[in-house]
Coordinates of C-alpha atoms in Angstrom, one line a residue:
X182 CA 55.6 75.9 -47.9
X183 CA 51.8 75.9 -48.4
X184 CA 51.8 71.9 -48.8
X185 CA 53.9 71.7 -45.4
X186 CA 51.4 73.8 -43.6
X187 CA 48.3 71.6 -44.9
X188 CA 50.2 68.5 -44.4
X189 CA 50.3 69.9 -40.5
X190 CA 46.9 70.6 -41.0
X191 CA 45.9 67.6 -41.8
X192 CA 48.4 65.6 -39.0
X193 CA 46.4 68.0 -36.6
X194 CA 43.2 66.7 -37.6
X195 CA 43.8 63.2 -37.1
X196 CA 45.4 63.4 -33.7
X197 CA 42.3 65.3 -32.6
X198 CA 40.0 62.6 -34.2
X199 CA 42.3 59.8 -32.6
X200 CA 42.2 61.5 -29.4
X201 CA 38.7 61.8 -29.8
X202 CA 38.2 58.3 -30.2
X203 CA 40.2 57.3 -27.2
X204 CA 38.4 59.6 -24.7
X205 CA 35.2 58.1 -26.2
X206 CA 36.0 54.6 -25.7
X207 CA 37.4 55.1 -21.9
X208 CA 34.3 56.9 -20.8
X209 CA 32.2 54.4 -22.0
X210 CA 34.0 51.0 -20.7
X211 CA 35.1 53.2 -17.1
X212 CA 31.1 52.5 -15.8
X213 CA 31.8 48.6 -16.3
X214 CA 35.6 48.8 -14.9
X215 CA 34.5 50.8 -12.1
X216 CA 31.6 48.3 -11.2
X217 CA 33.8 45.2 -12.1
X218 CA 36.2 46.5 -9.4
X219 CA 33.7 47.0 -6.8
X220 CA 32.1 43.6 -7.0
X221 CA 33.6 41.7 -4.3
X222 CA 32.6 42.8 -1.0
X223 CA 34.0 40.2 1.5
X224 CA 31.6 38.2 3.9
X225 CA 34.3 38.1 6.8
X226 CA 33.0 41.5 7.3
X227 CA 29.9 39.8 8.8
X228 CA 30.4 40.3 12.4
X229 CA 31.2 44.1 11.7
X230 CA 27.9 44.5 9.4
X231 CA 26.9 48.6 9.2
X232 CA 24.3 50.0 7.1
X233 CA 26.3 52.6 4.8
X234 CA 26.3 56.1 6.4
X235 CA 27.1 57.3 2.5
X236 CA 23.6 57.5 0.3
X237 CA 26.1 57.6 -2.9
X238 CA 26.6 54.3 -2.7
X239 CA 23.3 53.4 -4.1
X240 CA 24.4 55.6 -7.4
X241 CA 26.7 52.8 -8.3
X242 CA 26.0 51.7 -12.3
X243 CA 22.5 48.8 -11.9
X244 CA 24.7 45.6 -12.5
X245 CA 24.7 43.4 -15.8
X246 CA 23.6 39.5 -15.7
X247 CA 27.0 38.9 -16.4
X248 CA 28.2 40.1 -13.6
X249 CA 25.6 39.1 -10.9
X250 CA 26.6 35.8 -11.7
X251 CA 30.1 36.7 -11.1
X252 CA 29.1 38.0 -7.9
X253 CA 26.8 35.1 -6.7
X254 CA 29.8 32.6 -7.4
X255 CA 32.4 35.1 -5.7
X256 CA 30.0 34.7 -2.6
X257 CA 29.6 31.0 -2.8
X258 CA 33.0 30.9 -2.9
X259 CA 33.8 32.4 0.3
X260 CA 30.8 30.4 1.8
X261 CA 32.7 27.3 1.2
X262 CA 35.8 28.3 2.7
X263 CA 33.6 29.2 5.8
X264 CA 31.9 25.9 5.9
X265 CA 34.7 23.3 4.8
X266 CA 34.4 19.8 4.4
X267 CA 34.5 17.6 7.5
X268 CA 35.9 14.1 7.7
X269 CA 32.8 11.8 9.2
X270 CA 33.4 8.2 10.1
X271 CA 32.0 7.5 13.4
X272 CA 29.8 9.3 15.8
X273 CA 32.0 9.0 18.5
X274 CA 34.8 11.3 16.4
X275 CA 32.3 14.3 16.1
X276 CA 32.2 17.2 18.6
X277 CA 30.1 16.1 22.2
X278 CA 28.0 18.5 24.1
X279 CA 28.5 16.1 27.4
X280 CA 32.4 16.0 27.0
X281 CA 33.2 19.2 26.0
X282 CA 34.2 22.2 28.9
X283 CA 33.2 25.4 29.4
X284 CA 35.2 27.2 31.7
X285 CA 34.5 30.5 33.4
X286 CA 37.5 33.4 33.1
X287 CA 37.6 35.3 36.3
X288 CA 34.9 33.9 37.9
X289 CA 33.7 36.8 40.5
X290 CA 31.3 36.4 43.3
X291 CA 28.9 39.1 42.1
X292 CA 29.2 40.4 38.4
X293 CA 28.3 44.6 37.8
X294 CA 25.8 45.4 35.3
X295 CA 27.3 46.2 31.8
X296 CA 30.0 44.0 32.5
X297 CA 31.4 41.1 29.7
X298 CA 31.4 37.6 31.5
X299 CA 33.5 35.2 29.1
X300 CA 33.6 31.7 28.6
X301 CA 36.5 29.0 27.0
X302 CA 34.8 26.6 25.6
X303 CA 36.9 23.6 24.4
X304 CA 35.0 20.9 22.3
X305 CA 35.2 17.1 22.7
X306 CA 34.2 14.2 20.9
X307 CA 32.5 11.3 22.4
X308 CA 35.6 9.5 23.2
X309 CA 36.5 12.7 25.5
X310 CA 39.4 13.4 22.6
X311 CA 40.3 17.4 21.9
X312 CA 38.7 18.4 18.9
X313 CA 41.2 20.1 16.4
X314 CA 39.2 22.2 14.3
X315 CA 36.2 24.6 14.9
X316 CA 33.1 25.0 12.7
X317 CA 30.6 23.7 15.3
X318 CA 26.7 25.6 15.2
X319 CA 26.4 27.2 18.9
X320 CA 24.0 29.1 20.3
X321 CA 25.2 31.4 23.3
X322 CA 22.0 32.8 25.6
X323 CA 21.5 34.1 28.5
X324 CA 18.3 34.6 30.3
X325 CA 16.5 35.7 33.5
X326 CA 12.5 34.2 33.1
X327 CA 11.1 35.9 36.0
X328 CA 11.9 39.7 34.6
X329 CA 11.0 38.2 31.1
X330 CA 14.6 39.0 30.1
X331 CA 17.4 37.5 27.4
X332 CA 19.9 38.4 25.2
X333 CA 22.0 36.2 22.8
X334 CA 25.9 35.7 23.4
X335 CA 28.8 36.4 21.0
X336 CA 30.9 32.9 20.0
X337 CA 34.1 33.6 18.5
X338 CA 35.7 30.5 16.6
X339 CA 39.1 30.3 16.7
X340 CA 39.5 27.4 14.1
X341 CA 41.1 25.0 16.9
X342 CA 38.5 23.1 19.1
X343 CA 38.6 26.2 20.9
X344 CA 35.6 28.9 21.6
X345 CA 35.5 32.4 23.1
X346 CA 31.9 33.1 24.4
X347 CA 31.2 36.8 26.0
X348 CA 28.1 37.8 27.2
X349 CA 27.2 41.6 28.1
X350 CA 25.7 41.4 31.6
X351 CA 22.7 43.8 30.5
X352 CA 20.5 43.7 33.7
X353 CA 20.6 43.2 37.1
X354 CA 19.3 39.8 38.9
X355 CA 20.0 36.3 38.6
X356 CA 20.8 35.4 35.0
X357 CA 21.3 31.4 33.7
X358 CA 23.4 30.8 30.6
X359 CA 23.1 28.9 28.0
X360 CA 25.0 26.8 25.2
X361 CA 23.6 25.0 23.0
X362 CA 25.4 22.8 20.6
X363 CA 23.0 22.9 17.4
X364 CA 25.4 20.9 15.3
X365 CA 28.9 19.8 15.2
X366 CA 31.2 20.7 12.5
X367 CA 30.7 17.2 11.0
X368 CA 26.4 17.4 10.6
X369 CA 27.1 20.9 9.3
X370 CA 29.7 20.2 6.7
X371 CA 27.2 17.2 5.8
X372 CA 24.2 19.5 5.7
X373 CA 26.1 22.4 3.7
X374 CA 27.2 19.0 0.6
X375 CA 23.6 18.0 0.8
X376 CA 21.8 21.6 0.5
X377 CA 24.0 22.4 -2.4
X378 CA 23.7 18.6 -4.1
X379 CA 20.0 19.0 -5.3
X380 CA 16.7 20.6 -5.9
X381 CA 14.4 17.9 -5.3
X382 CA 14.2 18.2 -1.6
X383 CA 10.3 19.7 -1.8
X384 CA 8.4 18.6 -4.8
X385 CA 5.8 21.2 -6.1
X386 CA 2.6 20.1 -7.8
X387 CA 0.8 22.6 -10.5
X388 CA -2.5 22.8 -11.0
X389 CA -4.1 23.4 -14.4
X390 CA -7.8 24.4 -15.9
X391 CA -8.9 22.6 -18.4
X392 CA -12.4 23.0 -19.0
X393 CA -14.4 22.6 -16.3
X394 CA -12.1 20.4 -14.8
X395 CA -8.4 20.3 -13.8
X396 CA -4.6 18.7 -14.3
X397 CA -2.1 18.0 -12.0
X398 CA 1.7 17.9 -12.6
X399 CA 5.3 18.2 -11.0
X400 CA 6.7 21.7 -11.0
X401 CA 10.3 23.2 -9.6
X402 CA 13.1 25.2 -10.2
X403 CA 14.6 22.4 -11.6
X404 CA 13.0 19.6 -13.5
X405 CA 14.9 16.5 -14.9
X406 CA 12.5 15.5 -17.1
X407 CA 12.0 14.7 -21.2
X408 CA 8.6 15.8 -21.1
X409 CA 7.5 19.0 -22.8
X410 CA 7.6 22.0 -20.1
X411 CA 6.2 25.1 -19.3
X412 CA 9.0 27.7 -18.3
X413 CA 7.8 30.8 -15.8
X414 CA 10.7 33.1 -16.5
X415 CA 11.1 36.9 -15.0
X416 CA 13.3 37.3 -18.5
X417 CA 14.7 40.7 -16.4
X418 CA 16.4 38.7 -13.9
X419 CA 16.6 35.2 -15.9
X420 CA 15.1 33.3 -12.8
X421 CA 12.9 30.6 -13.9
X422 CA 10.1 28.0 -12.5
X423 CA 8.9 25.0 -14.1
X424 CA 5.8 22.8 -15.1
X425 CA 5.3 19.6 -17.0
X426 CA 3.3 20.9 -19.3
X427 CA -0.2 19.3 -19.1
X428 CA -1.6 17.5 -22.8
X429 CA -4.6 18.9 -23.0
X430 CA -3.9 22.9 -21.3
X431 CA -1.3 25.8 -22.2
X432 CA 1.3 27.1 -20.0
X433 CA -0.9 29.8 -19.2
X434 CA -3.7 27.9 -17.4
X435 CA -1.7 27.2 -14.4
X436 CA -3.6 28.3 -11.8
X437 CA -2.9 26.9 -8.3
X438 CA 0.2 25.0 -6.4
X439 CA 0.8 23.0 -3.2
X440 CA 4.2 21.3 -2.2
X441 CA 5.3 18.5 -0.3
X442 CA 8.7 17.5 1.2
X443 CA 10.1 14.6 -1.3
X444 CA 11.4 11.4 0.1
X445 CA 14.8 12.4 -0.8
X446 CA 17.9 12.7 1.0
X447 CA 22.0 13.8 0.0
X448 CA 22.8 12.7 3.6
X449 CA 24.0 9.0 4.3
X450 CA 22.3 6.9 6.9
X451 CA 25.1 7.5 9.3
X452 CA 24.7 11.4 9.2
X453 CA 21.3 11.5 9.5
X454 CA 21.8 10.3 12.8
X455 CA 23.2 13.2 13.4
X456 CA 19.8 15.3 13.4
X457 CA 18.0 13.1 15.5
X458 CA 15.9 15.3 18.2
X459 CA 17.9 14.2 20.7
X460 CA 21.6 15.6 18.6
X461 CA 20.4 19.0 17.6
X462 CA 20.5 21.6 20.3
X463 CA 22.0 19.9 23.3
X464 CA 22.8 21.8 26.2
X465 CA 26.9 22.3 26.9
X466 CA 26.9 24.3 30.1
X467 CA 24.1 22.0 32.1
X468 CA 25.8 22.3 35.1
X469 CA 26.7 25.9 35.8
X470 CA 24.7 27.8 38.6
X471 CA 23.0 31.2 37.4
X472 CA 25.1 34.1 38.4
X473 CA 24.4 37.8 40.4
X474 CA 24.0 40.7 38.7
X475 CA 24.2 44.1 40.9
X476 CA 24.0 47.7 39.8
X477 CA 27.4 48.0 41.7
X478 CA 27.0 51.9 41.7
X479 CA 28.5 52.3 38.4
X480 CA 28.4 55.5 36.1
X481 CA 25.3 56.7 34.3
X482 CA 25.0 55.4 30.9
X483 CA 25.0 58.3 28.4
X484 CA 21.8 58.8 26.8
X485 CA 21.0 56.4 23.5
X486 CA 20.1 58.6 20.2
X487 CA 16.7 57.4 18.9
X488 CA 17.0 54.6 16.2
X489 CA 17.4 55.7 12.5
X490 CA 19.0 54.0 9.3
X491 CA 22.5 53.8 9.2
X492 CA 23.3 52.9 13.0
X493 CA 25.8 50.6 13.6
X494 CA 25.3 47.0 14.2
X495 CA 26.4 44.6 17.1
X496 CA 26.6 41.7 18.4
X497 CA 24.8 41.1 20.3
X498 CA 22.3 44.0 18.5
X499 CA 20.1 44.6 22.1
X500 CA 18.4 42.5 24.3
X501 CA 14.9 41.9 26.0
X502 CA 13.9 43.5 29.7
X503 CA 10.6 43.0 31.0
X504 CA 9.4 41.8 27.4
X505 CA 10.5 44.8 25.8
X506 CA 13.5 45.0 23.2
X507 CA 15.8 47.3 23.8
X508 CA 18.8 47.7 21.2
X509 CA 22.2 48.2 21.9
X510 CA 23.2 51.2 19.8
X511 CA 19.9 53.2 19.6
X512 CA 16.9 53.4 21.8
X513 CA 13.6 53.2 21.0
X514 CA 10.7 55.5 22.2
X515 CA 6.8 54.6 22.6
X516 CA 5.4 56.0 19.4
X517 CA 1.5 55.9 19.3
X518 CA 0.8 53.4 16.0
X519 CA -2.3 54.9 14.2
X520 CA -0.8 58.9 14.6
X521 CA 2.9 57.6 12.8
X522 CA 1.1 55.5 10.3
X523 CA -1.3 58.3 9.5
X524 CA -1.2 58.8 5.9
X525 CA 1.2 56.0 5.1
X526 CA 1.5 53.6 2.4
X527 CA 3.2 50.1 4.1
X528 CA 3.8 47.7 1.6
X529 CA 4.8 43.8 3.4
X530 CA 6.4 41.4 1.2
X531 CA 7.7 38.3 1.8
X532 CA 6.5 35.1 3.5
X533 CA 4.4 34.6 6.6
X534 CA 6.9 36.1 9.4
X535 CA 5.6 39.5 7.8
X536 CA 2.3 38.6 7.2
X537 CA 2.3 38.3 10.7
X538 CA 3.0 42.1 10.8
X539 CA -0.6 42.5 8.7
X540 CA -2.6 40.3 11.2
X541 CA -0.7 42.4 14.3
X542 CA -1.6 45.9 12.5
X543 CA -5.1 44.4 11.9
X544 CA -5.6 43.7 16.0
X545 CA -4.1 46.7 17.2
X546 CA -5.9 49.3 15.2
X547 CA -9.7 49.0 15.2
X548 CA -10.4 51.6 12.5
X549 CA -8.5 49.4 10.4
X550 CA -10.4 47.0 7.8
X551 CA -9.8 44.6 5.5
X552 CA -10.4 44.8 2.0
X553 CA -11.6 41.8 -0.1
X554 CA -9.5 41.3 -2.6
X555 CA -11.5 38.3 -3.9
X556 CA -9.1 35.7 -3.2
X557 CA -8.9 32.1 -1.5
X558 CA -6.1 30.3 0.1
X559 CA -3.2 30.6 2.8
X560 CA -1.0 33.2 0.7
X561 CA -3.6 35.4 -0.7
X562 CA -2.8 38.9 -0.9
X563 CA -4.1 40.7 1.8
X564 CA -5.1 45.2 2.1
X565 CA -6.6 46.7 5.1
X566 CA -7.2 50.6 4.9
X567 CA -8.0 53.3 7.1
X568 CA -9.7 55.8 5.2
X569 CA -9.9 58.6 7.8
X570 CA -6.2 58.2 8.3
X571 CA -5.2 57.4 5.3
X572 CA -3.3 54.4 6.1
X573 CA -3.0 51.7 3.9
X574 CA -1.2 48.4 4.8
X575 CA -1.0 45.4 2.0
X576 CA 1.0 42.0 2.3
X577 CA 2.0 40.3 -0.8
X578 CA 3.8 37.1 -1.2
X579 CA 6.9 36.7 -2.9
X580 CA 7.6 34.4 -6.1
X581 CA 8.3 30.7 -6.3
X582 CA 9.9 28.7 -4.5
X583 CA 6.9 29.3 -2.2
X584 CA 6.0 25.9 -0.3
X585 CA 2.8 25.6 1.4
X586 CA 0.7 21.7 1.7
X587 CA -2.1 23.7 1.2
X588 CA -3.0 24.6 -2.3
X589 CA -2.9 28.1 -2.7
X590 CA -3.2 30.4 -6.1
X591 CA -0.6 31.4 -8.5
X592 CA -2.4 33.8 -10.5
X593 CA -0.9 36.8 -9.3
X594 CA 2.3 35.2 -8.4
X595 CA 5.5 37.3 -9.1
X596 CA 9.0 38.2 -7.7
X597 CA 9.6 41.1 -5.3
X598 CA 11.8 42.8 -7.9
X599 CA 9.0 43.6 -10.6
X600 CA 6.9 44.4 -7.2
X601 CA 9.0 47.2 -6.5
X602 CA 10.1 48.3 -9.7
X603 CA 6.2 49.1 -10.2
X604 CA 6.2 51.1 -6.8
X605 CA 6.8 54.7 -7.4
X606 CA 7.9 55.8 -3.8
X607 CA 8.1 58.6 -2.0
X608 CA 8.4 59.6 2.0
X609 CA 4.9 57.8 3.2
X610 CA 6.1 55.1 1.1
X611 CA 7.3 52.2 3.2
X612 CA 8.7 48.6 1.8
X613 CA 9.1 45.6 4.5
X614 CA 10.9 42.9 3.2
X615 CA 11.7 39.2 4.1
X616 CA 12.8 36.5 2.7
X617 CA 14.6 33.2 4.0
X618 CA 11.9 30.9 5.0
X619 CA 11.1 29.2 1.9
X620 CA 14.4 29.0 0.7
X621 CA 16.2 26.7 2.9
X622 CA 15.9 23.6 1.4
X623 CA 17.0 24.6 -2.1
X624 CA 21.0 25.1 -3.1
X625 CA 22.7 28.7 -2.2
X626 CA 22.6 30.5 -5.2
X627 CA 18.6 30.1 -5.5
X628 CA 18.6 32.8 -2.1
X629 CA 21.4 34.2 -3.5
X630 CA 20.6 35.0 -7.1
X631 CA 16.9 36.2 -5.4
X632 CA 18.7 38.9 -2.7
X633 CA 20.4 40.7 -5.4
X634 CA 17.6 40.7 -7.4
X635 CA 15.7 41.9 -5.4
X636 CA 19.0 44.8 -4.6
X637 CA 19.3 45.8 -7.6
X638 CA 15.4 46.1 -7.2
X639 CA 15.7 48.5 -4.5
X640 CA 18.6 50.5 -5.8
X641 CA 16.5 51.4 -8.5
X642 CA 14.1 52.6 -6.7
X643 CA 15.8 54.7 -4.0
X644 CA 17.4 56.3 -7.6
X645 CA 14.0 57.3 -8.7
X646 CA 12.2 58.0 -5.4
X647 CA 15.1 58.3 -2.5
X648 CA 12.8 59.6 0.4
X649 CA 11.3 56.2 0.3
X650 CA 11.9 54.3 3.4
X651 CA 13.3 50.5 2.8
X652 CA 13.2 48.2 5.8
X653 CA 14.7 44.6 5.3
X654 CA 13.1 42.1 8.1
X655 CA 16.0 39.1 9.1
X656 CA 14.9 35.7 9.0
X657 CA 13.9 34.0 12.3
X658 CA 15.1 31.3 14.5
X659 CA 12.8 28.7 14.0
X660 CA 11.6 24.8 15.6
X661 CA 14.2 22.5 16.6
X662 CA 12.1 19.1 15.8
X663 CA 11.4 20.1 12.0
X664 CA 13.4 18.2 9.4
X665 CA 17.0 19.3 9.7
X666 CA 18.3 18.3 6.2
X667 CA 15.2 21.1 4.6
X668 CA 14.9 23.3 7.3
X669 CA 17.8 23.5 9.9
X670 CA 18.7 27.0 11.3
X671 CA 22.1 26.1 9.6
X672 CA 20.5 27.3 6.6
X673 CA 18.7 30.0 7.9
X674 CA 21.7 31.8 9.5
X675 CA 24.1 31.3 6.2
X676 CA 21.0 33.3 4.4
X677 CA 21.2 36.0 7.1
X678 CA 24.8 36.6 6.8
X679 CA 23.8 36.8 3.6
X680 CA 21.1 38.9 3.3
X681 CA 23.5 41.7 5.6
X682 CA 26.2 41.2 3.2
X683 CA 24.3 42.1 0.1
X684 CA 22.5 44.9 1.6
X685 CA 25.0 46.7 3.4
X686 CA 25.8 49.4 0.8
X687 CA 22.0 50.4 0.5
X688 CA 20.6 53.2 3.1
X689 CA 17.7 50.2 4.4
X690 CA 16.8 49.6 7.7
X691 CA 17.8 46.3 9.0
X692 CA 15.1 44.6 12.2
X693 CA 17.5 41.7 13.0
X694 CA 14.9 39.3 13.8
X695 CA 17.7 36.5 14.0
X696 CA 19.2 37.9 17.1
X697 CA 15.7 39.0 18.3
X698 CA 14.3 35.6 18.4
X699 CA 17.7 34.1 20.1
X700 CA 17.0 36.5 22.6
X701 CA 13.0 35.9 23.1
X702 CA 14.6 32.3 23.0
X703 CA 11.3 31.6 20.7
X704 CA 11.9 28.6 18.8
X705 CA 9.3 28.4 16.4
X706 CA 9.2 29.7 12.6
X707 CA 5.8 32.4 13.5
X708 CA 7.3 33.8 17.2
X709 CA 4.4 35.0 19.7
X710 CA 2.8 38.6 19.6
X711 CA 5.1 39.8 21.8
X712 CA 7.8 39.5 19.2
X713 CA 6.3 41.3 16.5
X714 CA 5.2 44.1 18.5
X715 CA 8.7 44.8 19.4
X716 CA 9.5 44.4 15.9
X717 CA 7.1 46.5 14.8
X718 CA 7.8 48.6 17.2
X719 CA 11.3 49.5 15.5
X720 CA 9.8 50.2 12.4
X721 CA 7.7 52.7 14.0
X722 CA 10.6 54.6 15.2
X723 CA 12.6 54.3 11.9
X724 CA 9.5 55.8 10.3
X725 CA 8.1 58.4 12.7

C-alpha cells in the first residue's frame, strides 16, 4: 500500500511538470502566433483609411525581420493584383482622352450646395473602340479660380471601361470640372514592370577623403559590381547602401554624395511614347460648360468638431474656399502660431516638402533664429530656436536613397528609425514625418521596407513616451513635364496608399497633402506658401 501511494505520488509529479512545460511553451510562442495572425491588413481598405480610435493597438508585440519581410511581400502582392499587366501593341489600342465620354447623370439647371454631381465616364481607345478593362490614372477636380476655390473628385473603377466620378458641390458659384487622363492602363501597367525591374534608374556618386584630396565612385542600393565594396548597413533594420570602395580610403571616409538620373530605361521605345508631354494629363471633359451652384435655402450644417487624431478619413478629405483648406470631417480654427508652439519641441524629418515647413516657421515668426550648425550643402540639417518661448524647430533629412545633383554631406546621414528611437518624447514633443519623394524611382519594397521601419520606429516610441504627438505628412502631387518612368505621380500615389495602409493602426495624425495639392491644383514637387500654411495650419490644431 505505501509503494501504491508513492507510485501516485510520483505520477502526480510528472503530470504537474508536463503540464508545466506545456503552459510554458504556449505562452511563449502565443506573442509570435498572435502577431503572425495579425499581419495582413488588406490594402482594398484604402478608400475607407481611419486612423485607429483604439491606442492598444500600438501594444501589439515590435515585429521580427522575419516577418516584416513577410509582410512587405504580402503587400506587394496585393499591389500587383491592383496594377495587372496590360497587353500593349499599338497606340491606337490604349485608352483616349479625345474618344472617350463623360456623361452627366441628372443633369439639373442649377445644382444646391452640398449636393453630389456624378459623372459616367466610358473610356475609348483611339480607334473610338470600348475599352474592356479599367486601370486607367484619372484625376477628378473641380474648381472655381475667382473665389480661389477646389476640391478633388472621387473616381470609382469598375474594372470594365467604365468610371463613376462624384463630386461634392462644396460652394456656391460657378464651378469647372475637370478630368484628366494621367495615364492609361497600358503606360501604367508599363511603368509599374519598369519601377519594379531595376535599381539603376538614378546613379549615386560617393565622395571620399583621402588626404588632402578626394575619390569619386558609384554608390546605390544595389551595386552589380566585382569590385571590393563598402556596405552602409542599419544592422537593426538590415537596410543597406553601397560604395565601390575607393584603393587608397576606408569605408569610413565617405564624406559627400550627388546623384544623377542614369541613361537607363525598362520601358520599350513604343511605351515611352506613352509619357510624352503631350500623353500625360490630357483633359477628358474639354467641352463641358461650368455649372451653378446656389445655396438653395437648404438646412444648416451641424457644427464640425475641431480636428484631432483619429477622425475619420474621406474622399475627398476637404477642399479649398477663398485659399483656405477646410476639411471635410473636422474644422479647423485660427490658432495664433508662436502662443501653440510655445515651449515645443518640433522635430521635421523627411525630404524637402517638410523642409519647406522650417523655411515657413522661419518667415512667420521673427523671434525665431537659426542656429549654425556648421554645415554646407542643400540637405544640411537645419535648428532655429526661440529662447524666450522656448520653441525649438529642427529639420533633418532622412537616409539614402536621397538624390540631389548638388553634392551634399553624408556625415551625419542616418534613417528616421534610429532618429526616433533616440527621441525620448513626451507631450511638447512633436515628430513630422515624410517620405515619398526620393523614392519613386527605385522598386516597391525599397518605400516599403523604409515605412515599416520607420512603424515599428514609432510604435516604439509611443510605448515609451505615448503623450508624444506623431504627425505623418502625405506625399505631394508633383510636375507633369518631369521624367515619367523616375518620377510619375503613378508612383507617388501607390506610396501614399501605402503609407495610409501601414500607419493606420498607430494613433498619428495624417495631413493628406495628396488630396491637398489636387485640390490647390499645384502641380509642382515644393507647392506655393499658401499650401504649407494650410498645412501647417492643421498641425497647429492637432497640437494646440
Amino acid at each position: 500500500r505505501t509503494m501504491s501511494v508513492i507510485n501516485r505520488k510520483s505520477l502526480l509529479v510528472l503530470l504537474f511538470i508536463l503540464a508545466s512545460w506545456i503552459t510554458f511553451t504556449v505562452v511563449q510562442n502565443s506573442a509570435k502566433l498572435w502577431t503572425t495572425l495579425k499581419l495582413p491588413i488588406s490594402l482594398h481598405h484604402w478608400n475607407y483609411f481611419t486612423n485607429s480610435l483604439c491606442p492598444d493597438a500600438s501594444l501589439n508585440p515590435v515585429v521580427s525581420l522575419a516577418e516584416t519581410e513577410l509582410r512587405i511581400k504580402k503587400i506587394m502582392e496585393e499591389l500587383d493584383q491592383l496594377v495587372p499587366p496590360r497587353p500593349f501593341t499599338h497606340m491606337n489600342t490604349t485608352t483616349s482622352a479625345a474618344h472617350s465620354r463623360a456623361t452627366l447623370l441628372n443633369p439639373q439647371d442649377t445644382y444646391c450646395k452640398g449636393d453630389q454631381l456624378d459623372i459616367l465616364l466610358q473610356v475609348r481607345d483611339h480607334l473610338g473602340r470600348r475599352k474592356e478593362y479599367g486601370g486607367d490614372f484619372l484625376r477628378a477636380r473641380m474648381s472655381s479660380p475667382a473665389l480661389q476655390a477646389g476640391a478633388s473628385g472621387k473616381v470609382t473603377d469598375f474594372n470594365n471601361g467604365t468610371y463613376l466620378v462624384s463630386f461634392t458641390l462644396f460652394w456656391e458659384g460657378q464651378v469647372s470640372l475637370s478630368l484628366l487622363l494621367i495615364h492609361p492602363s497600358e503606360g501604367v501597367s508599363a511603368l509599374w514592370r519598369a519601377r519594379n525591374q531595376g535599381y539603376d534608374k538614378v546613379i549615386f556618386t560617393g565622395q571620399f577623403a583621402s588626404g588632402t584630396s578626394h575619390v569619386n565612385t558609384d554608390c546605390a542600393l544595389l551595386l552589380n559590381s566585382s569590385a571590393e565594396l563598402c556596405q552602409y548597413l542599419d544592422a537593426q533594420d538590415q537596410e543597406a547602401f553601397y560604395c565601390v570602395k575607393p584603393p587608397q580610403a576606408p569605408c569610413a571616409a565617405l564624406t559627400h554624395m550627388y546623384s544623377k538620373n542614369k541613361e537607363v530605361s525598362y520601358l520599350s521605345e513604343q511605351e515611352r511614347s506613352l509619357f510624352e508631354r503631350s500623353n500625360v494629363g490630357v483633359e477628358i471633359m474639354e467641352n463641358f460648360d461650368a455649372i451653378s451652384v446656389s445655396q438653395c435655402n437648404k438646412k444648416r450644417v451641424p457644427t464640425k468638431k475641431k480636428c484631432k487624431f483619429g477622425m475619420t478619413s474621406t474622399i475627398p478629405s476637404g477642399h479649398v474656399w477663398k485659399d483656405t483648406w477646410n476639411p471635410v470631417s473636422c474644422s479647423l480654427a485660427p490658432i495664433k502660431m508662436k502662443e501653440c508652439l510655445r515651449g515645443k519641441f518640433i522635430h521635421l524629418m523627411g525630404d524637402s516638402t517638410i523642409r519647406q515647413w522650417m523655411e515657413y516657421f522661419k518667415s512667420s515668426i521673427n523671434t525665431l533664429k537659426s542656429v549654425d550648425l556648421h554645415e554646407l550643402g542643400k540637405f544640411q540639417n537645419l535648428l532655429a530656436v526661440d529662447l524666450d518661448k522656448n520653441i525649438n524647430i529642427q529639420w533633418q533629412k532622412h537616409g539614402y536613397p536621397l538624390i540631389g545633383s548638388l553634392i551634399y554631406s553624408v556625415k551625419d546621414i542616418e534613417y528616421l528609425a534610429r532618429v526616433i528611437d533616440r527621441t525620448g518624447g513626451e507631450k511638447n514633443t512633436i515628430i513630422v514625418i515624410s517620405l515619398g519623394q526620393h523614392f519613386r524611382p527605385f522598386p516597391i519594397d525599397v518605400f516599403i521596407r523604409r515605412a515599416l521601419n520607420v512603424h515599428k520606429a514609432v510604435q516604439r516610441l509611443l510605448l515609451r513616451s505615448p503623450d508624444t504627438m506623431v504627425i505623418i505628412k502625405a506625399e505631394n502631387i508633383r510636375d507633369m513635364d518631369a521624367d515619367m518612368e523616375r518620377f510619375s505621380d503613378f508612383h507617388g500615389y501607390i506610396q501614399y496608399l501605402v503609407i495610409k495602409d501601414i500607419f493606420q493602426d498607430l494613433n498619428v495624425g495624417i495631413i493628406d497633402a495628396w488630396d491637398m495639392t489636387i485640390a490647390y491644383g499645384t502641380n509642382n514637387v515644393h507647392p506655393p506658401q499658401s499650401v504649407v500654411r494650410n498645412q501647417i495650419n492643421i498641425l497647429l490644431n492637432y497640437i494646440c
